[in-house]
Tab-separated table of C-alpha atoms in Angstrom:
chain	number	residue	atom	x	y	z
A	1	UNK	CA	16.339	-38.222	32.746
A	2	UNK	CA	19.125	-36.148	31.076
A	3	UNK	CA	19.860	-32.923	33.517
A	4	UNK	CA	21.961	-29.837	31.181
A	5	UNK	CA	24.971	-28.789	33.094
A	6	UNK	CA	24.200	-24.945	33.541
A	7	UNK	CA	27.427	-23.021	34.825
A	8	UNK	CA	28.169	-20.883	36.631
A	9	UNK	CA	25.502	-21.322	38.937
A	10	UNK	CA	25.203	-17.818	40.527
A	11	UNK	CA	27.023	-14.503	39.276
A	12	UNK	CA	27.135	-11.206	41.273
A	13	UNK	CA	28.485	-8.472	38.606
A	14	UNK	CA	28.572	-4.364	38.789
A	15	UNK	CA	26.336	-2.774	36.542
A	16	UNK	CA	27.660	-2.350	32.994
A	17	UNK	CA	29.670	-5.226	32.985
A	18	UNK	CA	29.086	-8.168	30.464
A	19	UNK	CA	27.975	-11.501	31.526
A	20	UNK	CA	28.609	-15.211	30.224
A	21	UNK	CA	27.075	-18.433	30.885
A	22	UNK	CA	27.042	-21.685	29.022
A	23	UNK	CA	24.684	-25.018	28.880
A	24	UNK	CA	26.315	-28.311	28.232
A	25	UNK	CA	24.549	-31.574	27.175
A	26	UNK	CA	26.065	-35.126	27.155
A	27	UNK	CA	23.830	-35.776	23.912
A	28	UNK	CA	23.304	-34.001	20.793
A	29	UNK	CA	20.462	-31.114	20.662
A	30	UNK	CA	18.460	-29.996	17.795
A	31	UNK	CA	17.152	-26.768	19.474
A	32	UNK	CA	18.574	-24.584	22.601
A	33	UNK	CA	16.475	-22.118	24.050
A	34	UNK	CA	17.158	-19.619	26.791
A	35	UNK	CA	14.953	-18.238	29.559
A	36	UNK	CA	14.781	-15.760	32.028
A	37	UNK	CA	12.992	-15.928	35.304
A	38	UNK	CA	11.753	-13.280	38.087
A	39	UNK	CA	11.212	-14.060	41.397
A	40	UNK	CA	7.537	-15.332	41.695
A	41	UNK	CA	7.009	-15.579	37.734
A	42	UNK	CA	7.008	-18.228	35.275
A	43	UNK	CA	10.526	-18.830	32.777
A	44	UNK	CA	9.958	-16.412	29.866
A	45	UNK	CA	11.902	-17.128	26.193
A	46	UNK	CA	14.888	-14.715	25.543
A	47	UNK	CA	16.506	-16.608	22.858
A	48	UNK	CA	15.920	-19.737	20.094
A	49	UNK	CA	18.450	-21.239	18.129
A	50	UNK	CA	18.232	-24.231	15.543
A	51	UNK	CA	20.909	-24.884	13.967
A	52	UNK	CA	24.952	-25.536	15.039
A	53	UNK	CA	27.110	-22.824	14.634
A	54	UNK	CA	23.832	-20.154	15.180
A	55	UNK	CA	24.386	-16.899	16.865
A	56	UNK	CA	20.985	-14.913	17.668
A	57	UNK	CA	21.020	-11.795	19.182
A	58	UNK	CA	17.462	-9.655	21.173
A	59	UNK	CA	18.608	-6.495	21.993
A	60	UNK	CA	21.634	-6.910	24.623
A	61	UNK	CA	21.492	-10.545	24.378
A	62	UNK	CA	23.539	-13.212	22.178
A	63	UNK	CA	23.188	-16.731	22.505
A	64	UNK	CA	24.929	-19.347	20.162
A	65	UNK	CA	24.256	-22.700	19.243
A	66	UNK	CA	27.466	-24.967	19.987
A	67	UNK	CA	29.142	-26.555	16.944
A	68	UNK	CA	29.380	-29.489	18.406
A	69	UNK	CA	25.772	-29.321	18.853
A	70	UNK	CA	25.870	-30.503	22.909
A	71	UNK	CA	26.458	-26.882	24.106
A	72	UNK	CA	25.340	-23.046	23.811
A	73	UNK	CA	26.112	-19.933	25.438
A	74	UNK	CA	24.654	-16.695	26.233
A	75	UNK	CA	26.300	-13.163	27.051
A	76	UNK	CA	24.546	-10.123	28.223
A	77	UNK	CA	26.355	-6.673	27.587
A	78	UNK	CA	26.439	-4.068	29.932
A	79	UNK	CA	24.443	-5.284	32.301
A	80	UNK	CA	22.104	-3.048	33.831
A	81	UNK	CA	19.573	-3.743	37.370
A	82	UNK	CA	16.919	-5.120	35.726
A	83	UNK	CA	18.935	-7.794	34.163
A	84	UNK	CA	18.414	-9.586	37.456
A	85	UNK	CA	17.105	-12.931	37.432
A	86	UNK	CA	17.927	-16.690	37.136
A	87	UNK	CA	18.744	-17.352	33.469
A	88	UNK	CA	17.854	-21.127	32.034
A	89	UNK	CA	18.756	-23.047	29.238
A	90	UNK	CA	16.777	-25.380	27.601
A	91	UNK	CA	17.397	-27.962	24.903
A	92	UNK	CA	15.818	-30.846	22.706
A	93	UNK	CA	17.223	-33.620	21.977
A	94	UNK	CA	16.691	-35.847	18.718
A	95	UNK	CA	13.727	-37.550	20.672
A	96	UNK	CA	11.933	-34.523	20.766
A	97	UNK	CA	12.326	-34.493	24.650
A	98	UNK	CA	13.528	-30.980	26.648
A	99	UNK	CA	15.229	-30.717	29.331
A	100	UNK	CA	16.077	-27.738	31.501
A	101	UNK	CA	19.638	-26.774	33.308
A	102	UNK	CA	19.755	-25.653	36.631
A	103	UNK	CA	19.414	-22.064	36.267
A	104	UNK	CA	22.531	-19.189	36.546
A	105	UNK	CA	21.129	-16.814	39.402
A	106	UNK	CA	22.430	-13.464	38.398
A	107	UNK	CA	22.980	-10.162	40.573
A	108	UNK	CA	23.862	-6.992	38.997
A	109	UNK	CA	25.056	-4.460	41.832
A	110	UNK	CA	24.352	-0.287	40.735
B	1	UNK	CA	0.334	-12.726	25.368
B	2	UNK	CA	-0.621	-16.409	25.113
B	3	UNK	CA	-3.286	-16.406	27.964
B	4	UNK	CA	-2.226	-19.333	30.113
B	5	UNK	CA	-3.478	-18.448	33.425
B	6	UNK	CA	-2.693	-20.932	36.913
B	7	UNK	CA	-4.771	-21.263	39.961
B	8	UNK	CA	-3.898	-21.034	42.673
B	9	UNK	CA	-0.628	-19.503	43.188
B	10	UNK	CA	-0.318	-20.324	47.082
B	11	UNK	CA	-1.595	-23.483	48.737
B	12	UNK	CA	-0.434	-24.972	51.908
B	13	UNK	CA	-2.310	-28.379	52.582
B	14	UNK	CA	-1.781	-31.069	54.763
B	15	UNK	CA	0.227	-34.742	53.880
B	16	UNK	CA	-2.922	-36.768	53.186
B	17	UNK	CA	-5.326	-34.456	51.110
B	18	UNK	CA	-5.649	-34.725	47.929
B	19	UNK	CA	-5.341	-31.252	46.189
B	20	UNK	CA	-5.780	-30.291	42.654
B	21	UNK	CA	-4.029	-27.449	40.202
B	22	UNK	CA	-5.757	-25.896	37.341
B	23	UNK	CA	-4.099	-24.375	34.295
B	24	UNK	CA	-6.662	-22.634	32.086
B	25	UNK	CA	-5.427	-21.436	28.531
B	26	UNK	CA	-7.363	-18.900	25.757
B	27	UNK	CA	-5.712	-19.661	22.628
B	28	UNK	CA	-7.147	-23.347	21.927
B	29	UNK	CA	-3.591	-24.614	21.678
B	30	UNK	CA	-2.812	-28.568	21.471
B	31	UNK	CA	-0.219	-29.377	23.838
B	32	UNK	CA	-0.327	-28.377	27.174
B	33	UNK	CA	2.109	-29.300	29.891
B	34	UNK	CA	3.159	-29.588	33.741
B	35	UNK	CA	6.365	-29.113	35.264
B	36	UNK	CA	8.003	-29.227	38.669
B	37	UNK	CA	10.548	-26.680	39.809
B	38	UNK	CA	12.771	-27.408	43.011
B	39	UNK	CA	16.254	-26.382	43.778
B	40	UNK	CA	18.766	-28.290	42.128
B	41	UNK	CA	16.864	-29.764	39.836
B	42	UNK	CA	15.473	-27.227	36.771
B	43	UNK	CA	11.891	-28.078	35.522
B	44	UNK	CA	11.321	-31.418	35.713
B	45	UNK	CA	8.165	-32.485	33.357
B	46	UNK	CA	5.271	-34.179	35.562
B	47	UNK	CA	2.801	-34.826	32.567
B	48	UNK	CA	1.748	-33.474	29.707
B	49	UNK	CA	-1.706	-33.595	27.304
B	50	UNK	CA	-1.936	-33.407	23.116
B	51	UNK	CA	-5.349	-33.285	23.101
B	52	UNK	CA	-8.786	-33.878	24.911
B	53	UNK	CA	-8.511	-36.815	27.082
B	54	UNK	CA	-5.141	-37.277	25.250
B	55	UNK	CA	-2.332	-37.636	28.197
B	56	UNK	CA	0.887	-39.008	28.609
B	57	UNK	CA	3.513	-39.467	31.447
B	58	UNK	CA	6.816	-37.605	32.173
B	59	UNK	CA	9.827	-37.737	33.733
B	60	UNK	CA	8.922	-37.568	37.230
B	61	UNK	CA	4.528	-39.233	36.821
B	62	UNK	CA	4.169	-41.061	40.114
B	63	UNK	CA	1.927	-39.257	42.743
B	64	UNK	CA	0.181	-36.725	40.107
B	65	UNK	CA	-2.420	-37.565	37.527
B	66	UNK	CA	-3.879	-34.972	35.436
B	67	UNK	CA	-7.369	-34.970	33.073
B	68	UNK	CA	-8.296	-32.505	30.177
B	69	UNK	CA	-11.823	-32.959	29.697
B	70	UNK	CA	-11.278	-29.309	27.760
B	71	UNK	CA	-9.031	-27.825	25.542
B	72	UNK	CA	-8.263	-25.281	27.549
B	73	UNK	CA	-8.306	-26.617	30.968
B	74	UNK	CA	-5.480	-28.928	32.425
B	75	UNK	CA	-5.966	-30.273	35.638
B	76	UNK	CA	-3.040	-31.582	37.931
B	77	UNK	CA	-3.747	-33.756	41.018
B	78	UNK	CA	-1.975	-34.817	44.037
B	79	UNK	CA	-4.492	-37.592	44.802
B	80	UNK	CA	-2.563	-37.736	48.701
B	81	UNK	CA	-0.372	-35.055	48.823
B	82	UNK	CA	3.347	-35.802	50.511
B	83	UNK	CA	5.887	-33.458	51.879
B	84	UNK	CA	8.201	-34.382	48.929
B	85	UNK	CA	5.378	-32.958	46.600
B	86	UNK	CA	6.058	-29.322	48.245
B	87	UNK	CA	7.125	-27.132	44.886
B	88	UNK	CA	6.900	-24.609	42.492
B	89	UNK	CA	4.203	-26.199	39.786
B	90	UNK	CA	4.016	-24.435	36.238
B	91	UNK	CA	1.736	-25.077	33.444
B	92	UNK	CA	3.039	-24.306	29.852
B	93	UNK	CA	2.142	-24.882	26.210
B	94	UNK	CA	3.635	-24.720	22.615
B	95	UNK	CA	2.156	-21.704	20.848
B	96	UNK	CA	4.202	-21.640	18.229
B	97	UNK	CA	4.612	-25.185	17.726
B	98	UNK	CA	6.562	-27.861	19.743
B	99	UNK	CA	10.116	-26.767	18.483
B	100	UNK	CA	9.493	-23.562	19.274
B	101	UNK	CA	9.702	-23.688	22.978
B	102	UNK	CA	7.382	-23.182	25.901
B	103	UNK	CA	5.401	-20.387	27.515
B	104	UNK	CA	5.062	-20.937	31.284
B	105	UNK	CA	2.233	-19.592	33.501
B	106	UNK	CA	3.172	-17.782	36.346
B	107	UNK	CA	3.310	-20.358	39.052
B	108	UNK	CA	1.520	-22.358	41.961
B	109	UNK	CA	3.464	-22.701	44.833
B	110	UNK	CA	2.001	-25.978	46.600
B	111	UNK	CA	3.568	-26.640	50.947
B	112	UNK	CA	2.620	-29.695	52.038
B	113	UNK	CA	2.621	-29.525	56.055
């Protein structure tokens, strides 16, 4: 099956610092979602976008949809410690399948 | 909170046994789902249900089968577990419809020794 290419895979940042990541697909998607995971806990939902060319924000966090419609990024602003966590993307393609990237482990040191 | 509760979260069984997961849900929701986490690979969708008795296969099917005689239960089974089975299992489902992405239970983390 199709695997997203989730980069970078692991970022170690000080605190207050913004943070970038991207998801890249070899197909088109119709929906990105983003996800946030704690050690010993399930993924939980951050961010859902829809539609190319979206930018959603919660709070400190902005993902966008890619234009093209085979990518999407997220950035965190001023990170603080509880930020900490693997971050992953998800995205459906036109078959109504998801698949999941890799994950971006992030540290965020006081 | 959607009330999707998994049991166990720790097992450690031996290569052989057969071993079943539950995933128990409140909210009478349709679709239910089970997915794999290892390093390296993301979730990885093992099966997944649409209704009562209503199952279908995933990406990586062979080894597991799963039954939902239930709504809200959602049964995984390793019928004869193998060390290449040892992982992170998490149930999700669709509460606010399939496009609208999953909510994962917290976990079972299955060794096989």
């Amino acid at each position: 099956g199709q695997q997203l290419n989730q980069s970078p895979q692991s970022m170690f940042i000080q605190e207050g610092e913004d943070v970038s990541m991207n998801c890249t697909s070899s197909s088109i998607f119709n929906t990105w979602l983003w996800y946030k995971q704690d050690p010993g806990e399930g993924p939980v939902l951050l961010i859902a976008l829809y539609k190319a060319g979206e930018l959603t924000s919660n709070g400190r966090l902005t993902a966008q949809f890619g234009i093209t419609r085979k990518d999407s990024f997220l950035n965190i602003s001023a990170s603080i410690p509880s930020d900490v966590g693997i971050y992953f993307c998800a995205g459906r393609d036109t078959g109504n399948q998801f698949y999941f990237g890799t994950g971006t482990s992030l540290t965020v040191i006081p | 909170d959607a009330g999707i509760t998994q049991s166990p979260r720790h097992k450690v069984t031996e290569t052989g046994t057969p071993v079943t997961l539950r995933c128990h849900q409140t909210e009478n929701h349709r679709y239910m789902y089970w997915y794999r986490q290892d390093p390296g690979h993301g979730l990885r969708l093992i099966h997944y249900s649409y209704g009562v008795k209503d199952t279908d296969k995933g990406e990586v099917s062979d080894g597991y089968s799963v039954s939902r005689s239930k709504t809200e239960d959602f049964l995984l089974t390793l019928e004869s577990a193998t060390s290449s089975q040892t992982s992170v299992y998490f149930c999700a489902i669709t509460p606010g419809g399939d496009n609208y992405g999953y909510t994962f239970g917290s976990g079972t983390r299955l060794t096989v020794v």
